[in-house]
Amino acid sequence: MGEIMSYRTNQFFTLLAYILLLSLGSILTMFSITGSAYFITVTIAALIVTGLMIYLVKQSGPLEFEKKADLNHDLQWIILGTVGALVVQFGIGFADKLLFHASTDSQNTLSLLLMVKEYPYYFIYVMIAAPIMEEIIFRRVFFANLIKPTNIYIAAIISALLFAFMHQDTRFLVYVFMGLWFSFVYYKSENIYVSAGSHILMNAIVLTLGII
């Protein structure tokens, strides 16, 4: 009973920390904090929250389908996860444009590119902190916990929809399929940091291509 309560408490504080971080931007704006002060504060806060989330993951212990890390296994899945994510990103993006005449440009990515160009240190948030937090929240907190009360497919769909909604982007369909892919990578690799690693590499490649 104590272990269950501890796990639920960890999950609650993980989600709470993420919600508070997402609210930080609005709070800073309310107090007219903009420019460098704004982005430095958000970046530092993101690093703190990411560290807290990693600590809580460790404290909660492995889930039923998670296993101890194996370097070769994990590296193979990180590479596969990254390649698959890029295929989904560009493939679904192309299909979305073809079928629904949607723009191939992601407003979310374009906004992040502008911010990183203006405040280079913000890349720490975009390329490292954000992917780790998103994987822990949408894959470990939502997807993993929804498997038992529903099933693996419904859990993946719900977490993917939440992931896409959170990004508030014009390419909603792309983010849904991206969420489904990362759930697949997490479940099959049995390690949340594998999907996080794939997410980090994908972000780095996409943003680098956008900067060039």
Short mmCIF file of C-alpha atoms in Angstrom, two decimals:
data_model
loop_
_atom_site.label_atom_id
_atom_site.label_comp_id
_atom_site.label_asym_id
_atom_site.label_seq_id
_atom_site.Cartn_x
_atom_site.Cartn_y
_atom_site.Cartn_z
CA MET A 1 0.00 0.00 0.00
CA GLY A 2 2.83 2.35 0.90
CA GLU A 3 4.59 1.67 -2.41
CA ILE A 4 1.39 2.41 -4.36
CA MET A 5 0.88 5.67 -2.49
CA SER A 6 4.50 6.62 -3.07
CA TYR A 7 4.16 5.92 -6.80
CA ARG A 8 0.95 7.93 -7.07
CA THR A 9 2.52 10.78 -5.10
CA ASN A 10 5.51 10.81 -7.45
CA GLN A 11 3.22 10.85 -10.47
CA PHE A 12 1.18 13.70 -8.98
CA PHE A 13 4.22 15.85 -8.25
CA THR A 14 5.68 15.07 -11.69
CA LEU A 15 2.52 16.34 -13.37
CA LEU A 16 2.21 19.30 -10.99
CA ALA A 17 5.79 20.41 -11.69
CA TYR A 18 5.13 20.29 -15.43
CA ILE A 19 1.89 22.29 -15.15
CA LEU A 20 3.63 24.92 -13.02
CA LEU A 21 6.43 25.21 -15.57
CA LEU A 22 3.92 25.67 -18.39
CA SER A 23 2.26 28.40 -16.31
CA LEU A 24 5.55 30.19 -15.67
CA GLY A 25 5.54 32.04 -19.00
CA SER A 26 2.13 33.59 -18.29
CA ILE A 27 3.22 34.57 -14.78
CA LEU A 28 6.39 36.26 -16.06
CA THR A 29 4.44 38.10 -18.74
CA MET A 30 1.91 39.25 -16.14
CA PHE A 31 4.77 40.89 -14.25
CA SER A 32 6.10 42.42 -17.50
CA ILE A 33 9.25 40.26 -17.45
CA THR A 34 10.34 39.85 -21.07
CA GLY A 35 13.47 39.46 -23.21
CA SER A 36 16.59 37.86 -21.75
CA ALA A 37 15.23 37.82 -18.18
CA TYR A 38 12.18 35.89 -19.39
CA PHE A 39 14.10 33.24 -21.35
CA ILE A 40 16.84 32.81 -18.74
CA THR A 41 14.22 32.27 -16.03
CA VAL A 42 12.26 29.77 -18.15
CA THR A 43 15.43 27.88 -19.12
CA ILE A 44 16.69 27.59 -15.52
CA ALA A 45 13.22 26.58 -14.29
CA ALA A 46 12.99 23.93 -17.03
CA LEU A 47 16.34 22.43 -16.01
CA ILE A 48 15.23 22.30 -12.37
CA VAL A 49 11.90 20.66 -13.28
CA THR A 50 13.63 18.18 -15.59
CA GLY A 51 16.02 17.19 -12.81
CA LEU A 52 13.10 16.82 -10.39
CA MET A 53 11.21 14.63 -12.86
CA ILE A 54 14.22 12.35 -13.39
CA TYR A 55 14.60 12.06 -9.62
CA LEU A 56 10.92 11.17 -9.21
CA VAL A 57 11.15 8.56 -11.98
CA LYS A 58 14.06 6.96 -10.14
CA GLN A 59 12.22 7.09 -6.82
CA SER A 60 9.05 5.52 -8.25
CA GLY A 61 11.01 2.51 -9.54
CA PRO A 62 10.53 0.59 -12.82
CA LEU A 63 7.07 -0.10 -14.21
CA GLU A 64 5.95 -3.62 -15.14
CA PHE A 65 7.20 -3.47 -18.72
CA GLU A 66 10.36 -1.46 -18.01
CA LYS A 67 13.71 -3.18 -17.64
CA LYS A 68 17.24 -2.33 -16.58
CA ALA A 69 19.18 -0.36 -19.18
CA ASP A 70 21.33 -2.26 -21.67
CA LEU A 71 23.59 0.12 -23.61
CA ASN A 72 23.64 -1.70 -26.96
CA HIS A 73 19.91 -2.39 -26.86
CA ASP A 74 19.12 1.19 -25.88
CA LEU A 75 21.41 2.76 -28.53
CA GLN A 76 19.83 0.65 -31.25
CA TRP A 77 16.36 1.75 -30.20
CA ILE A 78 17.43 5.41 -29.91
CA ILE A 79 18.70 5.31 -33.51
CA LEU A 80 15.57 3.49 -34.72
CA GLY A 81 13.39 5.88 -32.74
CA THR A 82 15.09 8.93 -34.24
CA VAL A 83 14.91 7.67 -37.83
CA GLY A 84 11.27 6.66 -37.36
CA ALA A 85 10.40 10.04 -35.84
CA LEU A 86 11.92 11.86 -38.81
CA VAL A 87 10.03 9.62 -41.23
CA VAL A 88 6.79 10.36 -39.34
CA GLN A 89 7.60 14.07 -39.17
CA PHE A 90 8.15 14.50 -42.90
CA GLY A 91 5.95 11.64 -44.17
CA ILE A 92 2.80 12.56 -42.26
CA GLY A 93 3.54 16.24 -42.91
CA PHE A 94 3.59 15.56 -46.66
CA ALA A 95 0.41 13.44 -46.48
CA ASP A 96 -1.30 16.16 -44.40
CA LYS A 97 -0.45 18.73 -47.07
CA LEU A 98 -1.55 16.44 -49.91
CA LEU A 99 -4.87 15.42 -48.36
CA PHE A 100 -5.86 18.46 -46.31
CA HIS A 101 -3.74 21.19 -47.97
CA ALA A 102 -2.14 21.92 -44.61
CA SER A 103 1.06 23.92 -44.42
CA THR A 104 4.27 21.89 -44.16
CA ASP A 105 5.69 24.58 -41.88
CA SER A 106 5.21 23.96 -38.17
CA GLN A 107 4.32 27.20 -36.39
CA ASN A 108 5.66 25.70 -33.18
CA THR A 109 9.04 24.89 -34.78
CA LEU A 110 9.26 28.28 -36.51
CA SER A 111 8.57 30.08 -33.22
CA LEU A 112 11.21 28.01 -31.42
CA LEU A 113 13.75 28.73 -34.16
CA LEU A 114 13.23 32.46 -33.77
CA MET A 115 13.63 32.23 -30.00
CA VAL A 116 16.80 30.11 -30.22
CA LYS A 117 18.35 32.49 -32.76
CA GLU A 118 17.62 35.45 -30.50
CA TYR A 119 18.54 33.72 -27.23
CA PRO A 120 21.00 30.86 -28.05
CA TYR A 121 21.02 29.45 -24.50
CA TYR A 122 17.30 28.68 -24.91
CA PHE A 123 18.32 25.67 -27.03
CA ILE A 124 18.99 23.86 -23.71
CA TYR A 125 15.27 24.05 -23.00
CA VAL A 126 14.14 23.25 -26.55
CA MET A 127 16.54 20.43 -27.41
CA ILE A 128 17.17 18.79 -24.04
CA ALA A 129 14.79 19.73 -21.23
CA ALA A 130 11.53 19.80 -23.22
CA PRO A 131 11.91 16.35 -24.87
CA ILE A 132 12.81 14.68 -21.56
CA MET A 133 9.87 16.30 -19.75
CA GLU A 134 7.45 15.50 -22.57
CA GLU A 135 8.46 11.85 -22.66
CA ILE A 136 8.11 11.49 -18.88
CA ILE A 137 4.71 13.23 -18.88
CA PHE A 138 3.02 11.95 -22.02
CA ARG A 139 4.60 8.51 -22.22
CA ARG A 140 5.33 7.50 -18.61
CA VAL A 141 2.62 9.38 -16.71
CA PHE A 142 -0.23 9.21 -19.24
CA PHE A 143 0.46 6.33 -21.64
CA ALA A 144 1.89 3.85 -19.11
CA ASN A 145 -0.79 4.54 -16.50
CA LEU A 146 -3.64 4.29 -19.00
CA ILE A 147 -2.67 0.83 -20.29
CA LYS A 148 -4.29 -1.15 -17.45
CA PRO A 149 -7.64 0.71 -17.20
CA THR A 150 -7.98 0.73 -21.03
CA ASN A 151 -5.54 -1.09 -23.31
CA ILE A 152 -2.24 -0.29 -25.00
CA TYR A 153 -3.89 1.12 -28.14
CA ILE A 154 -6.36 3.42 -26.41
CA ALA A 155 -3.63 4.53 -23.99
CA ALA A 156 -1.35 5.40 -26.91
CA ILE A 157 -4.11 7.33 -28.71
CA ILE A 158 -5.12 9.34 -25.63
CA SER A 159 -1.52 10.25 -24.75
CA ALA A 160 -0.80 11.14 -28.41
CA LEU A 161 -3.86 13.43 -28.57
CA LEU A 162 -2.81 15.16 -25.34
CA PHE A 163 0.73 15.51 -26.70
CA ALA A 164 -0.55 17.07 -29.94
CA PHE A 165 -3.00 19.37 -28.12
CA MET A 166 -0.26 20.64 -25.81
CA HIS A 167 1.83 21.82 -28.78
CA GLN A 168 -1.03 23.97 -30.12
CA ASP A 169 0.38 23.65 -33.64
CA THR A 170 -1.21 23.84 -37.09
CA ARG A 171 0.20 20.37 -37.86
CA PHE A 172 -1.95 18.58 -35.29
CA LEU A 173 -1.97 15.29 -37.22
CA VAL A 174 1.83 15.18 -37.34
CA TYR A 175 2.06 15.55 -33.57
CA VAL A 176 -0.57 12.83 -33.03
CA PHE A 177 1.44 10.33 -35.09
CA MET A 178 4.64 11.51 -33.40
CA GLY A 179 3.06 10.79 -30.03
CA LEU A 180 2.00 7.33 -31.21
CA TRP A 181 5.52 6.61 -32.49
CA PHE A 182 7.24 7.65 -29.25
CA SER A 183 4.78 5.52 -27.25
CA PHE A 184 5.75 2.56 -29.46
CA VAL A 185 9.47 3.27 -28.95
CA TYR A 186 9.04 3.58 -25.18
CA TYR A 187 6.98 0.40 -24.86
CA LYS A 188 9.18 -1.73 -27.11
CA SER A 189 12.52 -0.43 -25.76
CA GLU A 190 11.19 -0.73 -22.19
CA ASN A 191 13.05 2.43 -21.22
CA ILE A 192 11.62 5.98 -21.01
CA TYR A 193 15.07 7.47 -21.62
CA VAL A 194 15.28 5.72 -24.99
CA SER A 195 12.20 7.54 -26.28
CA ALA A 196 13.56 10.71 -24.67
CA GLY A 197 16.90 10.19 -26.46
CA SER A 198 15.12 9.72 -29.79
CA HIS A 199 13.03 12.82 -29.13
CA ILE A 200 16.14 14.87 -28.32
CA LEU A 201 17.96 13.78 -31.49
CA MET A 202 14.90 14.41 -33.65
CA ASN A 203 14.49 17.92 -32.24
CA ALA A 204 18.20 18.63 -32.75
CA ILE A 205 18.09 17.49 -36.40
CA VAL A 206 14.87 19.37 -37.24
CA LEU A 207 16.03 22.59 -35.58
CA THR A 208 19.49 22.35 -37.15
CA LEU A 209 17.92 21.91 -40.61
CA GLY A 210 15.73 24.93 -39.87
CA ILE A 211 18.70 27.09 -38.89
CA ILE A 212 20.85 26.12 -41.91
#
